[in-house]
Amino acid sequence: MRRESAAHCSFTAIERTAPVDSAESRVAAPGHDYSETSKHYVELAATEEQLRSFRYVLPWCGPDSVLDLGCAKGAYLRQFAGKSLGVDVSRPNLEHCSKLGLHAVDMDLNRALPIPAKTFPVVFCSHVLEHVDAPIQLLRECHRILSAGGRLILGLPIETSIVNWVRGQRYFYHHPGHLYSFSLENIDVLLKKTGFEIQRFYFEPRIVRTELWLALMQRLPAQVAYPLALAYWVVAGKEHG
């Protein structure tokens, strides 16, 4: 089920790169030079919630090793192939991943990532892009790290969701970590500018939580499902480079 891939070489390269230490040693070493935005997350523990629609994107990862950017407590990372790597800045998150036996390291996603180019066939990034200083720069890093023909999977919240309106949730005011929101058109433009082509959207319901509605949402046109969903996934292929 789990096969070796080109990403296996990336672990050797990463382990030989001075800026990337073990999760345990980095957790015990305060004073790391985090960016101003990332400092907010260093002591913040994530929940272990998993979106139900994740079941639709998991098959796109296949048996390949995955780079999970913003892996939180490993809710998704633990379901990827054994040679997968998680990245986070949160000490509580990294400690939790370590206890689970997951390979997760401390990296600031607002900095250039010390990961060799073209070393992972899949990059997974769930509910992270809206929190970083420069989303387009992180997308460029994803493109650089992905091997030829690699796949990027993004999970994104929806600012204009009817779900938020019903719940009285203000996308930015009630979620101070949110710096950006991404419409279907916006993310399409950003991905094209960074060398990706969208292959599929999937949507996450929230108010109606039946299996039937979850399945039905995936059959609706994207423009129809988007305002009805709380969040969505984007599966995109690396087009060149």
PDB file of C-alpha atoms in Angstrom:
ATOM      1  CA  MET A   1       0.000   0.000   0.000  1.00  0.00           C
ATOM      2  CA  ARG A   2       2.774   2.417   0.931  1.00  0.00           C
ATOM      3  CA  ARG A   3       5.446   2.671  -1.710  1.00  0.00           C
ATOM      4  CA  GLU A   4       8.711   4.567  -1.839  1.00  0.00           C
ATOM      5  CA  SER A   5       8.660   7.701  -3.972  1.00  0.00           C
ATOM      6  CA  ALA A   6      10.860  10.610  -4.953  1.00  0.00           C
ATOM      7  CA  ALA A   7       9.765  12.308  -1.739  1.00  0.00           C
ATOM      8  CA  HIS A   8      11.844   9.768   0.219  1.00  0.00           C
ATOM      9  CA  CYS A   9      14.927  11.585  -1.028  1.00  0.00           C
ATOM     10  CA  SER A  10      13.533  14.835   0.303  1.00  0.00           C
ATOM     11  CA  PHE A  11      13.708  13.604   3.879  1.00  0.00           C
ATOM     12  CA  THR A  12      17.386  12.858   3.505  1.00  0.00           C
ATOM     13  CA  ALA A  13      17.928  16.294   2.028  1.00  0.00           C
ATOM     14  CA  ILE A  14      15.900  17.976   4.764  1.00  0.00           C
ATOM     15  CA  GLU A  15      17.676  16.103   7.528  1.00  0.00           C
ATOM     16  CA  ARG A  16      20.994  17.325   6.157  1.00  0.00           C
ATOM     17  CA  THR A  17      19.809  20.942   6.041  1.00  0.00           C
ATOM     18  CA  ALA A  18      20.791  22.860   9.169  1.00  0.00           C
ATOM     19  CA  PRO A  19      17.664  25.049   9.511  1.00  0.00           C
ATOM     20  CA  VAL A  20      15.376  22.037   9.948  1.00  0.00           C
ATOM     21  CA  ASP A  21      15.757  20.209  13.255  1.00  0.00           C
ATOM     22  CA  SER A  22      13.583  17.597  14.882  1.00  0.00           C
ATOM     23  CA  ALA A  23      10.217  18.726  16.159  1.00  0.00           C
ATOM     24  CA  GLU A  24      11.304  17.935  19.701  1.00  0.00           C
ATOM     25  CA  SER A  25      14.463  20.049  19.596  1.00  0.00           C
ATOM     26  CA  ARG A  26      12.713  23.004  18.018  1.00  0.00           C
ATOM     27  CA  VAL A  27       9.884  22.904  20.566  1.00  0.00           C
ATOM     28  CA  ALA A  28      12.441  23.100  23.342  1.00  0.00           C
ATOM     29  CA  ALA A  29      14.242  26.034  21.731  1.00  0.00           C
ATOM     30  CA  PRO A  30      12.359  29.321  22.243  1.00  0.00           C
ATOM     31  CA  GLY A  31      13.532  32.474  20.536  1.00  0.00           C
ATOM     32  CA  HIS A  32      13.257  31.164  16.992  1.00  0.00           C
ATOM     33  CA  ASP A  33      13.070  34.063  14.548  1.00  0.00           C
ATOM     34  CA  TYR A  34       9.425  33.829  13.512  1.00  0.00           C
ATOM     35  CA  SER A  35       7.790  36.420  11.298  1.00  0.00           C
ATOM     36  CA  GLU A  36       5.471  38.886  13.049  1.00  0.00           C
ATOM     37  CA  THR A  37       2.330  37.152  11.739  1.00  0.00           C
ATOM     38  CA  SER A  38       3.555  33.665  12.677  1.00  0.00           C
ATOM     39  CA  LYS A  39       4.351  34.626  16.290  1.00  0.00           C
ATOM     40  CA  HIS A  40       0.619  34.613  16.999  1.00  0.00           C
ATOM     41  CA  TYR A  41       0.469  30.862  16.341  1.00  0.00           C
ATOM     42  CA  VAL A  42       3.561  29.646  18.237  1.00  0.00           C
ATOM     43  CA  GLU A  43       1.669  28.821  21.449  1.00  0.00           C
ATOM     44  CA  LEU A  44      -1.750  28.295  19.835  1.00  0.00           C
ATOM     45  CA  ALA A  45      -3.080  24.730  19.844  1.00  0.00           C
ATOM     46  CA  ALA A  46      -5.316  23.663  16.978  1.00  0.00           C
ATOM     47  CA  THR A  47      -8.427  21.539  17.248  1.00  0.00           C
ATOM     48  CA  GLU A  48      -8.453  18.030  15.814  1.00  0.00           C
ATOM     49  CA  GLU A  49     -11.535  18.675  13.701  1.00  0.00           C
ATOM     50  CA  GLN A  50     -11.544  17.087  10.269  1.00  0.00           C
ATOM     51  CA  LEU A  51     -13.781  18.255   7.448  1.00  0.00           C
ATOM     52  CA  ARG A  52     -16.124  15.495   6.296  1.00  0.00           C
ATOM     53  CA  SER A  53     -15.426  16.377   2.654  1.00  0.00           C
ATOM     54  CA  PHE A  54     -11.777  15.371   3.157  1.00  0.00           C
ATOM     55  CA  ARG A  55     -12.824  11.892   2.059  1.00  0.00           C
ATOM     56  CA  TYR A  56     -13.060  13.219  -1.498  1.00  0.00           C
ATOM     57  CA  VAL A  57      -9.553  14.707  -1.655  1.00  0.00           C
ATOM     58  CA  LEU A  58      -7.708  11.876   0.093  1.00  0.00           C
ATOM     59  CA  PRO A  59      -7.761   9.585  -2.998  1.00  0.00           C
ATOM     60  CA  TRP A  60      -5.975  12.340  -4.965  1.00  0.00           C
ATOM     61  CA  CYS A  61      -2.976  11.832  -2.657  1.00  0.00           C
ATOM     62  CA  GLY A  62      -2.699   8.165  -3.578  1.00  0.00           C
ATOM     63  CA  PRO A  63       0.131   6.201  -1.942  1.00  0.00           C
ATOM     64  CA  ASP A  64       2.598   9.076  -2.403  1.00  0.00           C
ATOM     65  CA  SER A  65       4.347  10.988   0.355  1.00  0.00           C
ATOM     66  CA  VAL A  66       2.634  14.269   1.146  1.00  0.00           C
ATOM     67  CA  LEU A  67       4.012  17.563   2.425  1.00  0.00           C
ATOM     68  CA  ASP A  68       1.347  18.874   4.818  1.00  0.00           C
ATOM     69  CA  LEU A  69       1.827  22.642   5.249  1.00  0.00           C
ATOM     70  CA  GLY A  70       0.175  23.766   8.473  1.00  0.00           C
ATOM     71  CA  CYS A  71      -0.393  20.225   9.696  1.00  0.00           C
ATOM     72  CA  ALA A  72      -1.872  21.330  13.062  1.00  0.00           C
ATOM     73  CA  LYS A  73      -2.347  18.270  15.301  1.00  0.00           C
ATOM     74  CA  GLY A  74      -1.986  15.796  12.455  1.00  0.00           C
ATOM     75  CA  ALA A  75      -5.668  15.028  11.802  1.00  0.00           C
ATOM     76  CA  TYR A  76      -4.921  14.762   8.085  1.00  0.00           C
ATOM     77  CA  LEU A  77      -1.187  13.987   8.275  1.00  0.00           C
ATOM     78  CA  ARG A  78      -1.827  10.681  10.043  1.00  0.00           C
ATOM     79  CA  GLN A  79      -3.858   9.503   7.027  1.00  0.00           C
ATOM     80  CA  PHE A  80      -1.114  10.087   4.470  1.00  0.00           C
ATOM     81  CA  ALA A  81       1.652   7.689   3.433  1.00  0.00           C
ATOM     82  CA  GLY A  82       4.280   6.857   6.029  1.00  0.00           C
ATOM     83  CA  LYS A  83       7.023   9.072   4.580  1.00  0.00           C
ATOM     84  CA  SER A  84       4.844  12.194   4.670  1.00  0.00           C
ATOM     85  CA  LEU A  85       6.046  15.343   6.411  1.00  0.00           C
ATOM     86  CA  GLY A  86       4.097  17.902   8.421  1.00  0.00           C
ATOM     87  CA  VAL A  87       5.054  21.552   8.895  1.00  0.00           C
ATOM     88  CA  ASP A  88       3.765  23.878  11.619  1.00  0.00           C
ATOM     89  CA  VAL A  89       4.951  26.673  13.945  1.00  0.00           C
ATOM     90  CA  SER A  90       2.752  25.787  16.916  1.00  0.00           C
ATOM     91  CA  ARG A  91       4.656  24.133  19.759  1.00  0.00           C
ATOM     92  CA  PRO A  92       1.539  22.383  21.128  1.00  0.00           C
ATOM     93  CA  ASN A  93       0.724  21.077  17.651  1.00  0.00           C
ATOM     94  CA  LEU A  94       4.258  19.785  17.084  1.00  0.00           C
ATOM     95  CA  GLU A  95       4.333  18.118  20.487  1.00  0.00           C
ATOM     96  CA  HIS A  96       1.018  16.398  19.747  1.00  0.00           C
ATOM     97  CA  CYS A  97       2.268  15.160  16.365  1.00  0.00           C
ATOM     98  CA  SER A  98       5.429  13.855  17.997  1.00  0.00           C
ATOM     99  CA  LYS A  99       3.385  11.868  20.533  1.00  0.00           C
ATOM    100  CA  LEU A 100       1.473  10.319  17.624  1.00  0.00           C
ATOM    101  CA  GLY A 101       4.735   9.271  15.979  1.00  0.00           C
ATOM    102  CA  LEU A 102       4.206  11.647  13.054  1.00  0.00           C
ATOM    103  CA  HIS A 103       7.099  13.355  11.274  1.00  0.00           C
ATOM    104  CA  ALA A 104       6.411  17.073  11.780  1.00  0.00           C
ATOM    105  CA  VAL A 105       8.895  19.938  11.883  1.00  0.00           C
ATOM    106  CA  ASP A 106       8.910  23.596  12.809  1.00  0.00           C
ATOM    107  CA  MET A 107       8.888  25.913   9.790  1.00  0.00           C
ATOM    108  CA  ASP A 108       7.526  29.413   9.327  1.00  0.00           C
ATOM    109  CA  LEU A 109       5.300  29.497   6.250  1.00  0.00           C
ATOM    110  CA  ASN A 110       5.921  33.226   5.983  1.00  0.00           C
ATOM    111  CA  ARG A 111       9.563  32.504   5.170  1.00  0.00           C
ATOM    112  CA  ALA A 112      11.267  30.685   2.313  1.00  0.00           C
ATOM    113  CA  LEU A 113      10.952  26.979   3.126  1.00  0.00           C
ATOM    114  CA  PRO A 114      14.226  25.047   3.557  1.00  0.00           C
ATOM    115  CA  ILE A 115      12.936  22.139   1.465  1.00  0.00           C
ATOM    116  CA  PRO A 116      14.713  21.105  -1.764  1.00  0.00           C
ATOM    117  CA  ALA A 117      12.960  21.732  -5.068  1.00  0.00           C
ATOM    118  CA  LYS A 118      10.918  19.019  -6.786  1.00  0.00           C
ATOM    119  CA  THR A 119      10.932  16.621  -3.845  1.00  0.00           C
ATOM    120  CA  PHE A 120       7.254  15.971  -3.041  1.00  0.00           C
ATOM    121  CA  PRO A 121       4.610  14.649  -5.448  1.00  0.00           C
ATOM    122  CA  VAL A 122       1.769  16.098  -3.331  1.00  0.00           C
ATOM    123  CA  VAL A 123       1.549  19.296  -1.270  1.00  0.00           C
ATOM    124  CA  PHE A 124      -1.452  19.591   1.058  1.00  0.00           C
ATOM    125  CA  CYS A 125      -2.382  22.939   2.615  1.00  0.00           C
ATOM    126  CA  SER A 126      -5.652  23.099   4.556  1.00  0.00           C
ATOM    127  CA  HIS A 127      -6.947  26.422   5.920  1.00  0.00           C
ATOM    128  CA  VAL A 128      -3.532  28.044   5.889  1.00  0.00           C
ATOM    129  CA  LEU A 129      -3.403  30.243   2.785  1.00  0.00           C
ATOM    130  CA  GLU A 130      -5.786  32.813   4.289  1.00  0.00           C
ATOM    131  CA  HIS A 131      -3.480  33.228   7.316  1.00  0.00           C
ATOM    132  CA  VAL A 132      -0.117  33.960   5.662  1.00  0.00           C
ATOM    133  CA  ASP A 133       1.317  37.345   4.750  1.00  0.00           C
ATOM    134  CA  ALA A 134       1.703  36.629   1.032  1.00  0.00           C
ATOM    135  CA  PRO A 135      -0.479  33.801  -0.343  1.00  0.00           C
ATOM    136  CA  ILE A 136       0.985  34.057  -3.843  1.00  0.00           C
ATOM    137  CA  GLN A 137       4.484  33.587  -2.437  1.00  0.00           C
ATOM    138  CA  LEU A 138       3.440  30.430  -0.575  1.00  0.00           C
ATOM    139  CA  LEU A 139       1.876  29.114  -3.789  1.00  0.00           C
ATOM    140  CA  ARG A 140       5.186  29.751  -5.579  1.00  0.00           C
ATOM    141  CA  GLU A 141       6.958  27.771  -2.857  1.00  0.00           C
ATOM    142  CA  CYS A 142       4.470  24.916  -3.324  1.00  0.00           C
ATOM    143  CA  HIS A 143       5.193  24.934  -7.057  1.00  0.00           C
ATOM    144  CA  ARG A 144       8.950  24.872  -6.426  1.00  0.00           C
ATOM    145  CA  ILE A 145       8.721  21.965  -3.983  1.00  0.00           C
ATOM    146  CA  LEU A 146       6.387  19.828  -6.099  1.00  0.00           C
ATOM    147  CA  SER A 147       7.912  17.262  -8.426  1.00  0.00           C
ATOM    148  CA  ALA A 148       7.059  17.325 -12.137  1.00  0.00           C
ATOM    149  CA  GLY A 149       3.366  16.641 -12.629  1.00  0.00           C
ATOM    150  CA  GLY A 150       2.777  17.034  -8.886  1.00  0.00           C
ATOM    151  CA  ARG A 151      -0.501  17.924  -7.238  1.00  0.00           C
ATOM    152  CA  LEU A 152      -1.490  20.736  -4.864  1.00  0.00           C
ATOM    153  CA  ILE A 153      -4.505  20.354  -2.570  1.00  0.00           C
ATOM    154  CA  LEU A 154      -5.822  23.501  -0.886  1.00  0.00           C
ATOM    155  CA  GLY A 155      -8.523  23.776   1.758  1.00  0.00           C
ATOM    156  CA  LEU A 156     -10.104  27.243   1.986  1.00  0.00           C
ATOM    157  CA  PRO A 157     -12.891  28.879   4.032  1.00  0.00           C
ATOM    158  CA  ILE A 158     -15.617  30.900   2.301  1.00  0.00           C
ATOM    159  CA  GLU A 159     -16.160  34.499   3.404  1.00  0.00           C
ATOM    160  CA  THR A 160     -19.510  34.967   1.644  1.00  0.00           C
ATOM    161  CA  SER A 161     -20.974  31.624   2.714  1.00  0.00           C
ATOM    162  CA  ILE A 162     -24.657  31.506   3.586  1.00  0.00           C
ATOM    163  CA  VAL A 163     -23.529  29.343   6.506  1.00  0.00           C
ATOM    164  CA  ASN A 164     -21.657  32.317   7.999  1.00  0.00           C
ATOM    165  CA  TRP A 165     -24.687  34.563   7.491  1.00  0.00           C
ATOM    166  CA  VAL A 166     -27.039  32.124   9.240  1.00  0.00           C
ATOM    167  CA  ARG A 167     -24.618  31.691  12.143  1.00  0.00           C
ATOM    168  CA  GLY A 168     -23.932  35.413  12.429  1.00  0.00           C
ATOM    169  CA  GLN A 169     -20.229  34.829  11.791  1.00  0.00           C
ATOM    170  CA  ARG A 170     -18.088  37.690  10.497  1.00  0.00           C
ATOM    171  CA  TYR A 171     -15.295  36.138   8.434  1.00  0.00           C
ATOM    172  CA  PHE A 172     -12.626  38.670   9.408  1.00  0.00           C
ATOM    173  CA  TYR A 173     -13.883  40.188  12.678  1.00  0.00           C
ATOM    174  CA  HIS A 174     -14.729  36.867  14.343  1.00  0.00           C
ATOM    175  CA  HIS A 175     -11.625  35.140  12.980  1.00  0.00           C
ATOM    176  CA  PRO A 176      -8.764  37.609  13.513  1.00  0.00           C
ATOM    177  CA  GLY A 177      -6.270  35.201  11.961  1.00  0.00           C
ATOM    178  CA  HIS A 178      -8.027  35.563   8.591  1.00  0.00           C
ATOM    179  CA  LEU A 179      -6.097  37.998   6.411  1.00  0.00           C
ATOM    180  CA  TYR A 180      -7.542  37.016   3.012  1.00  0.00           C
ATOM    181  CA  SER A 181     -10.511  35.282   1.435  1.00  0.00           C
ATOM    182  CA  PHE A 182     -10.559  33.501  -1.908  1.00  0.00           C
ATOM    183  CA  SER A 183     -13.408  33.334  -4.378  1.00  0.00           C
ATOM    184  CA  LEU A 184     -13.460  30.634  -7.049  1.00  0.00           C
ATOM    185  CA  GLU A 185     -12.303  33.181  -9.623  1.00  0.00           C
ATOM    186  CA  ASN A 186      -9.594  34.612  -7.373  1.00  0.00           C
ATOM    187  CA  ILE A 187      -8.028  31.246  -6.549  1.00  0.00           C
ATOM    188  CA  ASP A 188      -8.157  30.248 -10.214  1.00  0.00           C
ATOM    189  CA  VAL A 189      -6.209  33.386 -11.177  1.00  0.00           C
ATOM    190  CA  LEU A 190      -3.657  32.931  -8.378  1.00  0.00           C
ATOM    191  CA  LEU A 191      -3.071  29.289  -9.274  1.00  0.00           C
ATOM    192  CA  LYS A 192      -2.641  30.041 -12.971  1.00  0.00           C
ATOM    193  CA  LYS A 193      -0.140  32.797 -12.158  1.00  0.00           C
ATOM    194  CA  THR A 194       1.890  30.356 -10.076  1.00  0.00           C
ATOM    195  CA  GLY A 195       1.920  27.484 -12.584  1.00  0.00           C
ATOM    196  CA  PHE A 196      -1.110  25.395 -11.618  1.00  0.00           C
ATOM    197  CA  GLU A 197      -4.287  24.267 -13.338  1.00  0.00           C
ATOM    198  CA  ILE A 198      -7.399  23.479 -11.292  1.00  0.00           C
ATOM    199  CA  GLN A 199      -8.607  19.903 -11.698  1.00  0.00           C
ATOM    200  CA  ARG A 200     -11.495  19.661  -9.221  1.00  0.00           C
ATOM    201  CA  PHE A 201     -13.435  21.458  -6.473  1.00  0.00           C
ATOM    202  CA  TYR A 202     -15.077  19.813  -3.459  1.00  0.00           C
ATOM    203  CA  PHE A 203     -17.372  21.506  -0.935  1.00  0.00           C
ATOM    204  CA  GLU A 204     -17.973  21.231   2.813  1.00  0.00           C
ATOM    205  CA  PRO A 205     -21.573  21.625   4.086  1.00  0.00           C
ATOM    206  CA  ARG A 206     -22.272  22.606   7.675  1.00  0.00           C
ATOM    207  CA  ILE A 207     -25.912  23.449   8.482  1.00  0.00           C
ATOM    208  CA  VAL A 208     -27.308  20.336   6.779  1.00  0.00           C
ATOM    209  CA  ARG A 209     -24.918  17.552   7.710  1.00  0.00           C
ATOM    210  CA  THR A 210     -26.484  14.481   6.126  1.00  0.00           C
ATOM    211  CA  GLU A 211     -24.484  12.115   3.936  1.00  0.00           C
ATOM    212  CA  LEU A 212     -26.953  12.702   1.105  1.00  0.00           C
ATOM    213  CA  TRP A 213     -26.398  16.484   1.124  1.00  0.00           C
ATOM    214  CA  LEU A 214     -22.624  16.039   1.347  1.00  0.00           C
ATOM    215  CA  ALA A 215     -22.684  13.835  -1.746  1.00  0.00           C
ATOM    216  CA  LEU A 216     -25.130  16.089  -3.571  1.00  0.00           C
ATOM    217  CA  MET A 217     -22.979  19.181  -3.047  1.00  0.00           C
ATOM    218  CA  GLN A 218     -20.139  17.544  -4.967  1.00  0.00           C
ATOM    219  CA  ARG A 219     -22.455  17.182  -7.987  1.00  0.00           C
ATOM    220  CA  LEU A 220     -23.615  20.795  -8.039  1.00  0.00           C
ATOM    221  CA  PRO A 221     -21.903  23.324 -10.328  1.00  0.00           C
ATOM    222  CA  ALA A 222     -19.105  25.011  -8.374  1.00  0.00           C
ATOM    223  CA  GLN A 223     -20.724  28.440  -8.606  1.00  0.00           C
ATOM    224  CA  VAL A 224     -23.908  27.027  -7.038  1.00  0.00           C
ATOM    225  CA  ALA A 225     -22.214  24.990  -4.295  1.00  0.00           C
ATOM    226  CA  TYR A 226     -19.796  27.756  -3.278  1.00  0.00           C
ATOM    227  CA  PRO A 227     -22.216  30.063  -1.391  1.00  0.00           C
ATOM    228  CA  LEU A 228     -23.951  27.066   0.214  1.00  0.00           C
ATOM    229  CA  ALA A 229     -20.736  25.649   1.665  1.00  0.00           C
ATOM    230  CA  LEU A 230     -18.699  26.570   4.726  1.00  0.00           C
ATOM    231  CA  ALA A 231     -15.410  25.769   2.984  1.00  0.00           C
ATOM    232  CA  TYR A 232     -14.035  24.147  -0.134  1.00  0.00           C
ATOM    233  CA  TRP A 233     -11.128  22.143  -1.483  1.00  0.00           C
ATOM    234  CA  VAL A 234      -9.162  22.862  -4.621  1.00  0.00           C
ATOM    235  CA  VAL A 235      -7.203  20.118  -6.374  1.00  0.00           C
ATOM    236  CA  ALA A 236      -4.678  21.574  -8.836  1.00  0.00           C
ATOM    237  CA  GLY A 237      -1.962  20.070 -10.986  1.00  0.00           C
ATOM    238  CA  LYS A 238       1.517  21.507 -11.520  1.00  0.00           C
ATOM    239  CA  GLU A 239       1.586  22.629 -15.143  1.00  0.00           C
ATOM    240  CA  HIS A 240       5.273  23.345 -15.751  1.00  0.00           C
ATOM    241  CA  GLY A 241       8.680  23.681 -14.118  1.00  0.00           C
TER     242      GLY A 241
END
